[in-house]
GROMACS .gro file of C-alpha atoms in nm:
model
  362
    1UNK     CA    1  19.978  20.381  10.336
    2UNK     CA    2  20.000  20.711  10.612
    3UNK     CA    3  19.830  20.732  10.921
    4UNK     CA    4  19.517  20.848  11.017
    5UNK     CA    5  19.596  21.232  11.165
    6UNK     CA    6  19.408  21.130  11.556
    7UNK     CA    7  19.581  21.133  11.864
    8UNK     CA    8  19.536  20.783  11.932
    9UNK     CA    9  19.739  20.634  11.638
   10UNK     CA   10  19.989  20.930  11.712
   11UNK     CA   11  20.028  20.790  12.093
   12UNK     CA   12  20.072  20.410  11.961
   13UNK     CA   13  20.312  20.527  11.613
   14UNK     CA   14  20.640  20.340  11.748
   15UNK     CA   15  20.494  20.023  11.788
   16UNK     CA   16  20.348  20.028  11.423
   17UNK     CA   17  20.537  19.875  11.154
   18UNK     CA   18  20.442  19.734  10.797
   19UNK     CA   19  20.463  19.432  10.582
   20UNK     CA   20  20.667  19.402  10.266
   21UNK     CA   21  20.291  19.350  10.127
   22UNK     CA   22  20.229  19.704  10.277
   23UNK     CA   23  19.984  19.563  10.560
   24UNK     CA   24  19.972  19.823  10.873
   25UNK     CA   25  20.078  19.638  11.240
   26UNK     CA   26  20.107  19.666  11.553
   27UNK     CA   27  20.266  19.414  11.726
   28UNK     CA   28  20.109  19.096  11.595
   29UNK     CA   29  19.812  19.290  11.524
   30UNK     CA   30  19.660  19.363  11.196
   31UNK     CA   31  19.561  19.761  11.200
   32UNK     CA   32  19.294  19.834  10.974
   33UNK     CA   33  19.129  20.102  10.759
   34UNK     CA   34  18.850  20.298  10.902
   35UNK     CA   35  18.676  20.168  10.576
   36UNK     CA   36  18.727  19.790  10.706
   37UNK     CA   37  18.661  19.844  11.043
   38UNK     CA   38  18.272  19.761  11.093
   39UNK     CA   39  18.300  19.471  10.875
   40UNK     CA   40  18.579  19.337  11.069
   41UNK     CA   41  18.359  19.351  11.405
   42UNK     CA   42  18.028  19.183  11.191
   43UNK     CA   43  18.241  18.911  11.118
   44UNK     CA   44  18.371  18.891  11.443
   45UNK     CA   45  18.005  18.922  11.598
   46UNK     CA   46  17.876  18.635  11.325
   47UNK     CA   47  17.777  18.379  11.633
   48UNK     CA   48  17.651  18.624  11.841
   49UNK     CA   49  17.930  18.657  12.161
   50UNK     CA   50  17.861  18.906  12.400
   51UNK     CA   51  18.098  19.241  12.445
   52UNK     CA   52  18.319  19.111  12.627
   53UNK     CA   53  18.410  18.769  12.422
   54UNK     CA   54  18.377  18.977  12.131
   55UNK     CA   55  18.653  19.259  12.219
   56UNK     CA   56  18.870  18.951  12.334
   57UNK     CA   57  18.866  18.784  12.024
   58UNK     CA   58  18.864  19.059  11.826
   59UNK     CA   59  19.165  19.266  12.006
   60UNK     CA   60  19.329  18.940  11.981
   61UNK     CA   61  19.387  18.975  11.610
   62UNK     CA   62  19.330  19.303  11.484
   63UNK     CA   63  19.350  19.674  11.614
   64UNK     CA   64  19.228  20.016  11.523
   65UNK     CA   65  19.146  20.354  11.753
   66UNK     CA   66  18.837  20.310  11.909
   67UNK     CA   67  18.800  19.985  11.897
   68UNK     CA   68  18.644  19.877  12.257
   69UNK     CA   69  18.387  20.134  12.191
   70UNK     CA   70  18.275  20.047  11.839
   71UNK     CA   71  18.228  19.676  11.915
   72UNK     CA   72  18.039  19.753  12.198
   73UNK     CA   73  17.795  19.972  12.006
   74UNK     CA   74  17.750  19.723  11.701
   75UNK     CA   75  17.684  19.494  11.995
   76UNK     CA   76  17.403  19.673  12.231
   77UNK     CA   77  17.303  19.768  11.870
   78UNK     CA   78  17.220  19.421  11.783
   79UNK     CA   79  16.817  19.320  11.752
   80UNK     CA   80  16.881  18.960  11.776
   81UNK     CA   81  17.147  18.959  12.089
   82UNK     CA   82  16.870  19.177  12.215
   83UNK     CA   83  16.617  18.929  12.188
   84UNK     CA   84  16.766  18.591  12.353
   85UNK     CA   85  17.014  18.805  12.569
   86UNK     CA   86  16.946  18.772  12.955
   87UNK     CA   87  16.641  18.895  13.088
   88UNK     CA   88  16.550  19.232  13.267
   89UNK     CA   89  16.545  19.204  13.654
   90UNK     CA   90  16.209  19.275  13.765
   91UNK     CA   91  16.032  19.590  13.882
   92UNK     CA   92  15.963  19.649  14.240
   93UNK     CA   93  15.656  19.526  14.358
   94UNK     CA   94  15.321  19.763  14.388
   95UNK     CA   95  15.068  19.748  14.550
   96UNK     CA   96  14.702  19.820  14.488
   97UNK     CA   97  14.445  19.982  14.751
   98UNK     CA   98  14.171  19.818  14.885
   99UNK     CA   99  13.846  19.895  14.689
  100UNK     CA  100  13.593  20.121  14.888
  101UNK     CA  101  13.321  19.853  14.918
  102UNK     CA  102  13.231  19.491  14.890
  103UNK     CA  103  13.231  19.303  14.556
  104UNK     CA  104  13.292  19.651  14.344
  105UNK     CA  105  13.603  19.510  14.194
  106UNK     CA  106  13.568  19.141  14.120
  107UNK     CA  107  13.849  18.881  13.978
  108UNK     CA  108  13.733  18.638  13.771
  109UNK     CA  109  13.905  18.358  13.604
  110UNK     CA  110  13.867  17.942  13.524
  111UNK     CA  111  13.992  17.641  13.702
  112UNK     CA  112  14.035  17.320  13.494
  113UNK     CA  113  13.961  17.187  13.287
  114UNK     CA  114  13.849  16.909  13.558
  115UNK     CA  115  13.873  16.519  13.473
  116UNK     CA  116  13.520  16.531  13.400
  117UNK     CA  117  13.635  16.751  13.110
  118UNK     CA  118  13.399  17.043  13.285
  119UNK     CA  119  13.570  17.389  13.406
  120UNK     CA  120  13.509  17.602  13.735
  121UNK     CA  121  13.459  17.973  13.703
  122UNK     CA  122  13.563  18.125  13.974
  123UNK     CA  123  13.510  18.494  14.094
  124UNK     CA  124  13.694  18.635  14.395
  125UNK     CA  125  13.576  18.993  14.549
  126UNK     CA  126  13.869  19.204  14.563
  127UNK     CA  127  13.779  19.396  14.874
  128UNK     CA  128  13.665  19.046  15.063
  129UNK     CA  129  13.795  18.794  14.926
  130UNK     CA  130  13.483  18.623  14.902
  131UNK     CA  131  13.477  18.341  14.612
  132UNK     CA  132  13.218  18.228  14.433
  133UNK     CA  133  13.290  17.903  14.221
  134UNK     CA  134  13.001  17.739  13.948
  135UNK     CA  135  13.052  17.431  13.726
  136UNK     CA  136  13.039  17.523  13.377
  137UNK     CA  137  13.093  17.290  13.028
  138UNK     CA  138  13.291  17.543  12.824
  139UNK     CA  139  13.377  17.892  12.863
  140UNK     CA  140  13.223  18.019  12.594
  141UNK     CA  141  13.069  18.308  12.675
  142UNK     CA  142  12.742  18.195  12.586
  143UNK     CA  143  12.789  17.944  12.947
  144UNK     CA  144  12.964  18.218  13.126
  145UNK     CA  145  12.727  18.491  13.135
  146UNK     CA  146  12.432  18.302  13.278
  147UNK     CA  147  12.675  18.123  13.577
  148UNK     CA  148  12.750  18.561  13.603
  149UNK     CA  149  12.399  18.648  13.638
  150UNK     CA  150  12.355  18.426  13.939
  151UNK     CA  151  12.606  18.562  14.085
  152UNK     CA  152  12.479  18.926  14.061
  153UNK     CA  153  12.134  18.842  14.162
  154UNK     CA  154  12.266  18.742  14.499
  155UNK     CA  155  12.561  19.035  14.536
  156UNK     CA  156  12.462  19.302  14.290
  157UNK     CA  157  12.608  19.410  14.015
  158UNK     CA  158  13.004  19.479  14.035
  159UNK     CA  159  13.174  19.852  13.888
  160UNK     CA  160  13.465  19.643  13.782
  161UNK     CA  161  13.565  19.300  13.630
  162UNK     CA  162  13.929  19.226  13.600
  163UNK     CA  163  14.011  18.920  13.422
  164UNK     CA  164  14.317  18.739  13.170
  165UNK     CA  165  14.274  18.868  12.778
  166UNK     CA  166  14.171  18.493  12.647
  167UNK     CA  167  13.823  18.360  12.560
  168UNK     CA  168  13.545  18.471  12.651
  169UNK     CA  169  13.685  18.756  12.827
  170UNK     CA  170  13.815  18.894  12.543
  171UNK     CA  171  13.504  18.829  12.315
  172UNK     CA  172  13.215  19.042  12.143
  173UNK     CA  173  12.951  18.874  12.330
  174UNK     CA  174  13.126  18.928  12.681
  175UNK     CA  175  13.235  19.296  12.597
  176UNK     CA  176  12.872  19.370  12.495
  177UNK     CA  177  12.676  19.191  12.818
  178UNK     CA  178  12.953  19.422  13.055
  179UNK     CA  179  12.855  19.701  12.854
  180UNK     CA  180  12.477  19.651  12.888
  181UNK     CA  181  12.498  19.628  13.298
  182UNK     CA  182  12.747  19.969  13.286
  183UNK     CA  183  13.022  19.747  13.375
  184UNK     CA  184  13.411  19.771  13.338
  185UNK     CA  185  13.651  19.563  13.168
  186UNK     CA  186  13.997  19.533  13.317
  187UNK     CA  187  14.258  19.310  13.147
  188UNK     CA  188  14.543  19.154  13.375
  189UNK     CA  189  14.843  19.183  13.194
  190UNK     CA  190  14.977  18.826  12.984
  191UNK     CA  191  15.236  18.618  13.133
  192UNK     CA  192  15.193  18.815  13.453
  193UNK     CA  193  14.958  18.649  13.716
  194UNK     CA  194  15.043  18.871  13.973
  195UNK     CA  195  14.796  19.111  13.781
  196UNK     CA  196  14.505  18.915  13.873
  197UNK     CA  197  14.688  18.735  14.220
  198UNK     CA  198  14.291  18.810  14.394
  199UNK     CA  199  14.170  18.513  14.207
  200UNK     CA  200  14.491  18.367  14.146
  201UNK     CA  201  14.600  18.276  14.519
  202UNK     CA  202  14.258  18.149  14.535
  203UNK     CA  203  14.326  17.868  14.290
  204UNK     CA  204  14.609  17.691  14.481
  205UNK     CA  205  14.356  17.587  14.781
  206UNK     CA  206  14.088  17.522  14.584
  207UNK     CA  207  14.241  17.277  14.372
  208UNK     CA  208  14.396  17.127  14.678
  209UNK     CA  209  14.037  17.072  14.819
  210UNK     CA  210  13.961  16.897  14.427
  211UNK     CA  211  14.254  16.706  14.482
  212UNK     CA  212  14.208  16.579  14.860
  213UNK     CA  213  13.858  16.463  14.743
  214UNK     CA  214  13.968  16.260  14.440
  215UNK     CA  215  14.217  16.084  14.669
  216UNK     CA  216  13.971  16.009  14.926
  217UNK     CA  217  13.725  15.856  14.687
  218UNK     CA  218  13.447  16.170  14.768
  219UNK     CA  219  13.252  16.357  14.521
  220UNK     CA  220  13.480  16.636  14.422
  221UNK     CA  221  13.114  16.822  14.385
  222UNK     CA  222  12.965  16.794  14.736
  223UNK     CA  223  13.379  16.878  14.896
  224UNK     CA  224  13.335  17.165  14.659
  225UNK     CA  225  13.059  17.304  14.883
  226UNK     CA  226  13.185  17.217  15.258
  227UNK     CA  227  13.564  17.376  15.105
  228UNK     CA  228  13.385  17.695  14.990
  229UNK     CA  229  13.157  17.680  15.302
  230UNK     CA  230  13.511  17.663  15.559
  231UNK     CA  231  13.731  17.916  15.305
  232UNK     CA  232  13.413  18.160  15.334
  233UNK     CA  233  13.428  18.165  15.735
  234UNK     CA  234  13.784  18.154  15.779
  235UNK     CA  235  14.027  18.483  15.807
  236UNK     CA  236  14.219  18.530  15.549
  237UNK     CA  237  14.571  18.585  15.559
  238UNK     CA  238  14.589  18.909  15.415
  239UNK     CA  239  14.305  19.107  15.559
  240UNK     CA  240  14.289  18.866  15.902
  241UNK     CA  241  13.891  18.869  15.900
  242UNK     CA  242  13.692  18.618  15.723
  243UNK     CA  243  13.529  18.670  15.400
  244UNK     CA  244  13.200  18.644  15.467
  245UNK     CA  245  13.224  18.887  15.757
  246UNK     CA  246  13.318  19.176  15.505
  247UNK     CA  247  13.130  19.112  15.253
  248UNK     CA  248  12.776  19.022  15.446
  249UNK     CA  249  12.851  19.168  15.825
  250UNK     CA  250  12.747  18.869  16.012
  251UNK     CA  251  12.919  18.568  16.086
  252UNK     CA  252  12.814  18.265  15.906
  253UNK     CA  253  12.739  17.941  16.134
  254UNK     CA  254  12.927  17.620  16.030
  255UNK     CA  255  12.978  17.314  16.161
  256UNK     CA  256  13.221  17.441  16.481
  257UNK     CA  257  13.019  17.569  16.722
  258UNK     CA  258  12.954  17.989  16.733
  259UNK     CA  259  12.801  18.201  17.015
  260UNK     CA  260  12.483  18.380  16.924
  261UNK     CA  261  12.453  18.749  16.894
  262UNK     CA  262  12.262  19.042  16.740
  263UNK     CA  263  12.541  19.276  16.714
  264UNK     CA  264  12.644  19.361  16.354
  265UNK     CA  265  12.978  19.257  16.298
  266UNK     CA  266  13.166  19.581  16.152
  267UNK     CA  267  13.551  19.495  16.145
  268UNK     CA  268  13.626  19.658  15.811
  269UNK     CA  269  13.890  19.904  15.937
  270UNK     CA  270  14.079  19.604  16.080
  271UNK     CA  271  14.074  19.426  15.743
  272UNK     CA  272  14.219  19.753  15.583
  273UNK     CA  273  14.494  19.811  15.858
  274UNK     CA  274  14.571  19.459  15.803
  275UNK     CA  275  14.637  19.411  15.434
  276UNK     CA  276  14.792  19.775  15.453
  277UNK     CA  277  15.059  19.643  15.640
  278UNK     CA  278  15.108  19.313  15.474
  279UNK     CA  279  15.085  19.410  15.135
  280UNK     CA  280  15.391  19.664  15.240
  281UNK     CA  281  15.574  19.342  15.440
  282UNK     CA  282  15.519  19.143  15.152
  283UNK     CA  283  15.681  19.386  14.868
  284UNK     CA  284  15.957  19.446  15.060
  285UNK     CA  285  16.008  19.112  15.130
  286UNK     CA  286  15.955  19.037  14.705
  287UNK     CA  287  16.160  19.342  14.636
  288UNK     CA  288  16.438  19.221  14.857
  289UNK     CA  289  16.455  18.874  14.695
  290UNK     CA  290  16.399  18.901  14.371
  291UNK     CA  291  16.662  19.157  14.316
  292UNK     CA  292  16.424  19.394  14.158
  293UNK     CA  293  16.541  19.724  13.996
  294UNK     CA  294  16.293  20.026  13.878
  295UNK     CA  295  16.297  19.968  13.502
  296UNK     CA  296  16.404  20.333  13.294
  297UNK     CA  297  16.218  20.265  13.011
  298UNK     CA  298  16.008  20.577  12.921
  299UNK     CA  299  15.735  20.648  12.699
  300UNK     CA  300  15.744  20.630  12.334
  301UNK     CA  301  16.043  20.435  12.312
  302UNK     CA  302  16.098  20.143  12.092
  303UNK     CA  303  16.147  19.787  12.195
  304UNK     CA  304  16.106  19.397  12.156
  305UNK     CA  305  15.844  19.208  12.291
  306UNK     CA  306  16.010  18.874  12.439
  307UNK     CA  307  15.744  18.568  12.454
  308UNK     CA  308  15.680  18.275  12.632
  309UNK     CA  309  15.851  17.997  12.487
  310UNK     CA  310  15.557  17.794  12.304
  311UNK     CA  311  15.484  18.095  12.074
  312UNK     CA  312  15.670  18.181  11.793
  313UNK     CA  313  16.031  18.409  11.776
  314UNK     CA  314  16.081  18.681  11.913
  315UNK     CA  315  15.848  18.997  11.732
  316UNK     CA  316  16.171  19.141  11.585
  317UNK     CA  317  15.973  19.457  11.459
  318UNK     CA  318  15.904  19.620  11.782
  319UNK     CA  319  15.717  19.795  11.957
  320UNK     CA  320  15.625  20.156  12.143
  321UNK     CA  321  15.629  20.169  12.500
  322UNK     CA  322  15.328  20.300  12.678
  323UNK     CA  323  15.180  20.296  13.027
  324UNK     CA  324  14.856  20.022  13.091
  325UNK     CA  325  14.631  20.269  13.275
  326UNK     CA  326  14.452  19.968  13.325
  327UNK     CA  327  14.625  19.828  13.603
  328UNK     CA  328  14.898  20.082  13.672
  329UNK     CA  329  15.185  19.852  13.495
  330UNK     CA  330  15.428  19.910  13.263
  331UNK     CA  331  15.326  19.743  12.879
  332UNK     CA  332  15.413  19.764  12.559
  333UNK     CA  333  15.156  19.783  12.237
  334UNK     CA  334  15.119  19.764  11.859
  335UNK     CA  335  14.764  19.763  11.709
  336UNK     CA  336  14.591  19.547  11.863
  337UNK     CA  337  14.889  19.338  12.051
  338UNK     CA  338  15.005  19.357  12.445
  339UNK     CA  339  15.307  19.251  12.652
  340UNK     CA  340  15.385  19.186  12.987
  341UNK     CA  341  15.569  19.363  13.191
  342UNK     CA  342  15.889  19.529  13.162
  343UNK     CA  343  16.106  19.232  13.289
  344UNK     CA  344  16.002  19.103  12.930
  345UNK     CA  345  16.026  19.434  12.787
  346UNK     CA  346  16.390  19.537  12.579
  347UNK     CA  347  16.503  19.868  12.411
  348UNK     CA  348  16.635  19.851  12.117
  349UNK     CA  349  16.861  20.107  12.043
  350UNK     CA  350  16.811  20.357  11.817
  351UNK     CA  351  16.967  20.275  11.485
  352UNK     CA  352  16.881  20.531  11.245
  353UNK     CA  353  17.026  20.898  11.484
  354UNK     CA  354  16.798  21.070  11.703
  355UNK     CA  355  16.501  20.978  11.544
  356UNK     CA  356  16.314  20.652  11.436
  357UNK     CA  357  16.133  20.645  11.080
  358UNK     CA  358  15.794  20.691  11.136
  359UNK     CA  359  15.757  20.300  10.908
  360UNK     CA  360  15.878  20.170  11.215
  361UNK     CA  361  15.695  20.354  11.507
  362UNK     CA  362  15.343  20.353  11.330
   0.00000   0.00000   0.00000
């Protein structure tokens, strides 16, 4: 059998020798032919090891030119070490400005369901904070949308809704009732609840206030009321003025005593200055920690969709990458499906040259 005329079996020719069987060494080290060589790396790559294992083992008995550099692209080539290999580190934080008025943009969203098997839907106003919680049964949308228009006969109608993409909100009967009042649909994006953290960081001491009630053996329903009453009148963390100041310019009497006066309360430029700077406090902070790293993934290309663990593999088929103008974030889509962000977001490489078959994009 002669050599292969490159430059690397040239360079390594003295330390070749051959079998009375005519099998190629070198050293201890089966060479073999360039006809042999990617089934040599499938078999080594059967279980799945990552590059590194796999060029160990593989180097360990058998050789051929190039070999480091094939096994790594059968490797980063491979759908299924693609799908259960380690995650993406996340993006870097961003942050979202503050809407130009009062319950404009509102986050909506359920608690529950309760012991009592009943739900709370719960709407937060994005520029305010201000929450407004009713009891409802179910969440079809047939309950919803009257527990929605009480709360737009007291605050008006809102430009924007921004919810998760499960029932109701992602319903007939809810699209067509937004559509009728000239209203927008905005879809948080799944597995993410940073997308709709308004609402979201409203949940944790609300169902604390559920929670102290049950334990103190009061009506969860009446605590409900003096919770929302205290949250409402309280600054909040983020802006530093209480909700109820934005969102009504007054401040609301509770049971702590308040001093009297006619002025109109107008701190709205303090609430902006404030979540300016701790919105940018709190993504470098995030940023920092969670080790985040701008993702490259660019338009058009095609990649897996990993899920949560409850649903079913891995969609080995793939996707195309596009940008949610939605809510500014990175997602991927096929007909009618979405993904999260690109932390759960993988290229796969392109397997068939410089261009995909259009089976597999459309």
């Amino acid at each position: 059998m002669g050599f292969p005329n490159c430059k690397t079996v040239q360079t390594v020719k003295s330390e070749l020798t051959s079998t009375t069987h005519g099998v190629i060494l070198r050293g201890t080290r089966i060479v073999i032919p360039a006809a042999l060589q990617q089934r040599a790396i499938d078999i080594a790559h059967e279980t799945h090891l990552g590059i590194e294992k796999t060029k160990s083992l593989i180097r360990e008995k058998i050789w051929f030119p190039q070999i480091d550099n094939q096994v790594k692209n059968t490797i980063v080539k491979c759908t299924t070490c693609q799908a259960v290999g380690q995650a993406n580190p996340p993006e870097p934080l961003r942050t979202t400005e503050m809407p130009e008025l009062p319950w404009r943009t509102v986050h909506i969203d359920f608690y529950g369901p309760l012991p009592s098997s009943e739900y709370l839907l719960v709407a937060v106003d994005r520029y305010s904070r201000f929450p407004e919680v009713e009891i409802v049964h179910s969440t079809r949308a047939s309950t919803v949308i009257p527990k929605l228009d009480k709360m737009f006969s007291v605050h008006g109608i809102p430009d924007t809704l921004i919810s998760d993409n499960g029932p109701p909100f992602n319903g007939d009967d809810y699209a067509r009732y937004l559509k009728a009042l000239g209203i927008q649909a905005k879809f948080s994006t799944p597995y993410w609840p940073q997308g709709n953290a308004t609402v979201e960081r409203f949940m944790r001491p609300l169902g604390k206030a559920l929670k102290t009630a049950t334990l103190e053996g009061r009506p969860w329903k009446q605590e409900l009321n003096r919770f929302l009453l205290q949250y409402r009148a309280t600054p909040h963390c983020t802006t530093g003025v209480p909700p109820s100041e934005l969102l009504f310019n007054r401040v609301i009497k509770g049971k702590l005593p308040v001093i009297n006066s006619k002025k109109i309360v107008n701190r709205h430029k303090e609430a902006r200055d404030n979540e300016k700077t701790r919105q940018e406090r709190n993504r470098e902070y995030a940023n920092q920690r969670r080790n985040t790293r701008k993702s490259d993934l660019q338009v058009g290309d095609y990649v897996l969709r990993i899920n949560k663990p409850r649903e079913e593999d891995t969609d080995d088929e793939g996707f195309d990458y596009e940008e949610n103008s939605q809510n500014n974030q990175p997602s991927i889509s096929n007909e009618n499906n979405v993904a999260p962000r690109s932390s759960r977001i993988r290229r796969l490489p392109n397997r068939y040259g410089h261009e995909y078959p259009s089976n597999l994009i459309n």
